[in-house]
mmCIF file of C-alpha atoms in Angstrom:
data_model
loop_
_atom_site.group_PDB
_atom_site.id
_atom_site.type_symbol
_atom_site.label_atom_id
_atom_site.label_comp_id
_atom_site.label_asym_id
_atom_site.label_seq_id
_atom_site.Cartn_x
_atom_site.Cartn_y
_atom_site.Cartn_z
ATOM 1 C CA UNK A 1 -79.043 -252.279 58.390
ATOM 2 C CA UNK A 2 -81.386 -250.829 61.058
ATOM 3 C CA UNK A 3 -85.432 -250.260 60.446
ATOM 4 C CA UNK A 4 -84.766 -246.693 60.720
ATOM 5 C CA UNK A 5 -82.105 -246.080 57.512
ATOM 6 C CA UNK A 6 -84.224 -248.400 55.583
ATOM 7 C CA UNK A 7 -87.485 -245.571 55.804
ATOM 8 C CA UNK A 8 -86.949 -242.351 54.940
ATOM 9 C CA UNK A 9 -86.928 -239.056 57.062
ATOM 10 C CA UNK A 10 -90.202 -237.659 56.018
ATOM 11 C CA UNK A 11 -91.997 -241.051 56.617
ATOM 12 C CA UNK A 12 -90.254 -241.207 60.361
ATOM 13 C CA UNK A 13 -91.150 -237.871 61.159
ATOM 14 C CA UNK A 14 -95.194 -238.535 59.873
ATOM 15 C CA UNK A 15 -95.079 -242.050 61.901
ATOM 16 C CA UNK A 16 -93.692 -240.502 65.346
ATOM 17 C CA UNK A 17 -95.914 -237.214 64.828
ATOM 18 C CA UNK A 18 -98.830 -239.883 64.107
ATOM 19 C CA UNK A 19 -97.629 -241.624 67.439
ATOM 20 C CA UNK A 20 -97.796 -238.255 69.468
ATOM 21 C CA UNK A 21 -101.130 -237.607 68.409
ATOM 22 C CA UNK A 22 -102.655 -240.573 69.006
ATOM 23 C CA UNK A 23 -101.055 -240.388 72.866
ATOM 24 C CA UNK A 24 -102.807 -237.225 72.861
ATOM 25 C CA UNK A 25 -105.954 -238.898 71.971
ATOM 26 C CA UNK A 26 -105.956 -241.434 74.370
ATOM 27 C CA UNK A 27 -104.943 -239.119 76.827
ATOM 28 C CA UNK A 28 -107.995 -237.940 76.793
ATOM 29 C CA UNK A 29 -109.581 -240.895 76.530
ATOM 30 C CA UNK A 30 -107.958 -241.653 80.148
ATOM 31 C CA UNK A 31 -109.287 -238.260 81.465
ATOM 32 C CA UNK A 32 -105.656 -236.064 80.560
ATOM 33 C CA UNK A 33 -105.398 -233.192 78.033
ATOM 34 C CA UNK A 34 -104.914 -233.608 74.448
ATOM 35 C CA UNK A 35 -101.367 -233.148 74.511
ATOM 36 C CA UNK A 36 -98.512 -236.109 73.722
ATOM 37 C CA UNK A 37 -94.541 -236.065 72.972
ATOM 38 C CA UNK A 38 -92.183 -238.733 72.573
ATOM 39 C CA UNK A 39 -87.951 -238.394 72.182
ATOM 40 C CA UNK A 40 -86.881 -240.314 69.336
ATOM 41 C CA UNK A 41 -82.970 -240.530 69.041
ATOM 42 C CA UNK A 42 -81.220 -242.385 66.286
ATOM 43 C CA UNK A 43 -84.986 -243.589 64.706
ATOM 44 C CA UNK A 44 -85.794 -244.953 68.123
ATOM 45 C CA UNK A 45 -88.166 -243.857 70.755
ATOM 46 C CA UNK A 46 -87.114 -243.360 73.508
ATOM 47 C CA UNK A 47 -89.764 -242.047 75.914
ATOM 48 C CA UNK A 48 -92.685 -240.824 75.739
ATOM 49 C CA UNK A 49 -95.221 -238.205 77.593
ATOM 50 C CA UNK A 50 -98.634 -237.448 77.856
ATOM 51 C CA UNK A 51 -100.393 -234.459 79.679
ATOM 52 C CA UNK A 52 -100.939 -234.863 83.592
ATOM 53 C CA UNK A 53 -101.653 -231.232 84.644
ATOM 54 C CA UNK A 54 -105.066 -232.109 86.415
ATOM 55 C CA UNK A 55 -104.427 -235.870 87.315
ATOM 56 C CA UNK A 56 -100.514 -234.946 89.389
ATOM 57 C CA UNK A 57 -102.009 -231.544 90.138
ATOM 58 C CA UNK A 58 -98.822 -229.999 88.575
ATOM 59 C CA UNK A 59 -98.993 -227.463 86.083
ATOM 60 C CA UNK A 60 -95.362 -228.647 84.738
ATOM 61 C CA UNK A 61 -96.404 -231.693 83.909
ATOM 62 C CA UNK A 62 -97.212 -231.051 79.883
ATOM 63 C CA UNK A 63 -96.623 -233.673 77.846
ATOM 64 C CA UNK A 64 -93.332 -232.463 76.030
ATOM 65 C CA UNK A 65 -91.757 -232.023 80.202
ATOM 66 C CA UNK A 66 -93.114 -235.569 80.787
ATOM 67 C CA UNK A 67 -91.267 -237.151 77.263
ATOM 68 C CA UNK A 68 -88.372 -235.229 78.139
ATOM 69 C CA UNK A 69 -87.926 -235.960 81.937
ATOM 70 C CA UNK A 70 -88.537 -240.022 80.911
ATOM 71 C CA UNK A 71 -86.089 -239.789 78.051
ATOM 72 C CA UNK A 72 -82.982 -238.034 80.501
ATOM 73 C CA UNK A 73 -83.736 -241.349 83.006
ATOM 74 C CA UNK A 74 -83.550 -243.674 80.476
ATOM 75 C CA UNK A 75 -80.375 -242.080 78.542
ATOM 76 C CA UNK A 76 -78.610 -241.335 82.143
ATOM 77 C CA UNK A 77 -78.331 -237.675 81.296
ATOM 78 C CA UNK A 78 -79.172 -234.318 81.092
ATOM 79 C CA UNK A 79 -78.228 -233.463 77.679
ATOM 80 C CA UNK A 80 -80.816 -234.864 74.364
ATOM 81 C CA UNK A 81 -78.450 -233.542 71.923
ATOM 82 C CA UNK A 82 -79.092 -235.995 68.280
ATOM 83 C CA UNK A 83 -82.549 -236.109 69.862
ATOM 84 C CA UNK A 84 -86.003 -234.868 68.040
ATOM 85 C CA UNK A 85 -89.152 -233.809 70.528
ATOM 86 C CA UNK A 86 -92.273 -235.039 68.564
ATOM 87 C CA UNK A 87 -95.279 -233.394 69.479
ATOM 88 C CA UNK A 88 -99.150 -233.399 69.039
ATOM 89 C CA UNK A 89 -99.334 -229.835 69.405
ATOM 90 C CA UNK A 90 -96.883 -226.734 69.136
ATOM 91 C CA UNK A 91 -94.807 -226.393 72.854
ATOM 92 C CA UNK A 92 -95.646 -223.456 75.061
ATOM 93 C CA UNK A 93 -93.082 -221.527 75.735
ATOM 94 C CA UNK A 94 -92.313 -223.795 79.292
ATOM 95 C CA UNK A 95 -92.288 -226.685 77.026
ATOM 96 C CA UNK A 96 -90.015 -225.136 74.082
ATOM 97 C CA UNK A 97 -87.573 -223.751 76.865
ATOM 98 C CA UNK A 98 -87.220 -226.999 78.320
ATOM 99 C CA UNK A 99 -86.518 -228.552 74.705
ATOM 100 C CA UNK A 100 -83.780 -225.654 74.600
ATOM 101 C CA UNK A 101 -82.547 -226.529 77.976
ATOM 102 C CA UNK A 102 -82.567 -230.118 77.290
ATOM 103 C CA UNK A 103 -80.510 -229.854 73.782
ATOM 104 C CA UNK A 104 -82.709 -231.640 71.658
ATOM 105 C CA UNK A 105 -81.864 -230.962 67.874
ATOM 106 C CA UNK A 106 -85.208 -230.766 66.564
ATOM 107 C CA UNK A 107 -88.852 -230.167 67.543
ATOM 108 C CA UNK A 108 -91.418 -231.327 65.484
ATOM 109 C CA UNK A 109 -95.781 -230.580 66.003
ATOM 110 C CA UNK A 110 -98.979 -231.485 64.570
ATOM 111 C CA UNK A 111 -101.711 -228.830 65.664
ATOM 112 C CA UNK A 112 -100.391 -224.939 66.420
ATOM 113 C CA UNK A 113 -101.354 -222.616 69.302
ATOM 114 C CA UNK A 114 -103.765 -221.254 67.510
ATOM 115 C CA UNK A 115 -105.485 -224.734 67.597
ATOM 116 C CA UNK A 116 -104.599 -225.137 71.317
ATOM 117 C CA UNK A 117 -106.360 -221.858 72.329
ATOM 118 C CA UNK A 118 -109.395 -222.971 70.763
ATOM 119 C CA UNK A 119 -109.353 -225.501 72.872
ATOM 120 C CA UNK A 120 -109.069 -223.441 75.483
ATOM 121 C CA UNK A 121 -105.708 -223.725 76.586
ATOM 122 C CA UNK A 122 -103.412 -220.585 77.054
ATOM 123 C CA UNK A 123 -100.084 -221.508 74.877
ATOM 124 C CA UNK A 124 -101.144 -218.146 72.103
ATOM 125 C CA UNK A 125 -101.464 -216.179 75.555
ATOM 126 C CA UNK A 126 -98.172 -216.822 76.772
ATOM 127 C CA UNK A 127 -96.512 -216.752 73.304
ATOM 128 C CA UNK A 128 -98.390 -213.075 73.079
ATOM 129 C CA UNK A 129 -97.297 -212.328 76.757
ATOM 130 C CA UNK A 130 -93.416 -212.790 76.285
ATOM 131 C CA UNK A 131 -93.859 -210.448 73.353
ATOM 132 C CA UNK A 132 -95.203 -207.697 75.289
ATOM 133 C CA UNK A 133 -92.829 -205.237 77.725
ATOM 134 C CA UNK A 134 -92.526 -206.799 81.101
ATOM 135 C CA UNK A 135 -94.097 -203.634 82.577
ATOM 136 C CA UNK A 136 -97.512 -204.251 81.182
ATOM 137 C CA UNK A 137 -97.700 -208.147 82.619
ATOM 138 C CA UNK A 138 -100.272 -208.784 85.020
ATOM 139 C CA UNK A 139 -97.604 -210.447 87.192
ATOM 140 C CA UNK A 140 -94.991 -208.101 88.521
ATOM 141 C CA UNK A 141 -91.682 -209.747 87.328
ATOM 142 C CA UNK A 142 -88.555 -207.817 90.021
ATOM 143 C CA UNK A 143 -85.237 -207.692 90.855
ATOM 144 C CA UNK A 144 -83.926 -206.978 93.891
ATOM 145 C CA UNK A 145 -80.470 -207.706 93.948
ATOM 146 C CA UNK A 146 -78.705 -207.724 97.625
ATOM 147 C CA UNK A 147 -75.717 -208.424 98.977
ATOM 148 C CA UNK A 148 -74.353 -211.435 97.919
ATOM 149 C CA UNK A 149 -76.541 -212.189 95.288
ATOM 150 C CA UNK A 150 -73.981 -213.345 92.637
ATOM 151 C CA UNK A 151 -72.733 -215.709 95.272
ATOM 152 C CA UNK A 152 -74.239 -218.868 94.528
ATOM 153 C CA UNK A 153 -72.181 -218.198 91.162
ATOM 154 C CA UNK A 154 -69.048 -217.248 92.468
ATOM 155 C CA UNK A 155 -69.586 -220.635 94.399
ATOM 156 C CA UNK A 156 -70.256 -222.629 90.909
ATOM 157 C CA UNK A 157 -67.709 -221.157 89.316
ATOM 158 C CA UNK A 158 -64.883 -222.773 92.144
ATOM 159 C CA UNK A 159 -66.081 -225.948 92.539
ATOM 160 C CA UNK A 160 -63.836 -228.162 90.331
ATOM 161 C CA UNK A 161 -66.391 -231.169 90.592
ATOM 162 C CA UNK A 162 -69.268 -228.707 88.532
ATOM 163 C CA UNK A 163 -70.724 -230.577 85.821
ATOM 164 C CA UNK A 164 -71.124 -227.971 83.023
ATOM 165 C CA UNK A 165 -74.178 -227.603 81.088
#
């Protein structure tokens, strides 16, 4: 029988939550932000991310985007369905879409927005943004819709080799 039947759920979930924390820790430790995630499928880890906004200079590069990037290459695919996302800290929405995106089954977190923003960090601003009418954003969010703009789709939708997702 594998280590992971032998413990139960609620001790798993407290061990890889533990586990995200402490990457957040260290990530700051190392001069990152306090965020960490790992992808645990079947009990077992399979990646794991930590925060690397300011070292890659790339504002997608939270923690949750890094565990879930790491865990597709290592699986050999785009889909993390059976998967949970651990994390130190409740996903912003760009981290929580790209759970959704990725199929994971479950997202667990340790600290909430609310602890995030007093930290500084602007997850309760977005979260507070999306529920607010478009037309009162500070960024101007358009369509303009030409000629041809369904195109691209009308191309996807005859290619026999698509790979749906």
């Amino acid at each position: 029988m594998s280590a992971p039947a032998l413990e139960g759920t609620a001790e798993l979930d407290r061990r890889h939550l533990q586990a995200a924390v402490d990457l957040a820790a260290s990530n700051v430790t190392d001069g990152g932000g306090p965020f960490g995630a790992l992808v645990v499928l079947d009990g077992a880890v399979v990646a794991t991310g930590q925060n690397r906004v300011t070292r890659d200079v790339d504002p997608t590069a939270h923690a949750e985007v890094q565990a879930i990037r790491a865990a597709c290459r290592v699986l050999g695919t785009f889909s993390l369905a059976g998967a949970t996302l651990y994390s130190s800290c409740e996903p912003c929405p760009m981290c929580l879409a790209s759970a959704l995106w990725a199929r994971v089954d479950r997202v667990l977190f340790a600290a909430d927005r609310h602890d995030a923003a007093r930290g500084g960090f602007d997850d309760l601003a977005f979260y507070d943004l999306f529920a607010t009418d478009r037309s009162l954003w500070s960024v101007r969010i358009e369509q303009q819709r030409g000629a041809g703009a369904a195109a691209p789709f009308d191309a996807w939708l005859a290619a026999a080799a698509r790979v749906a997702y």
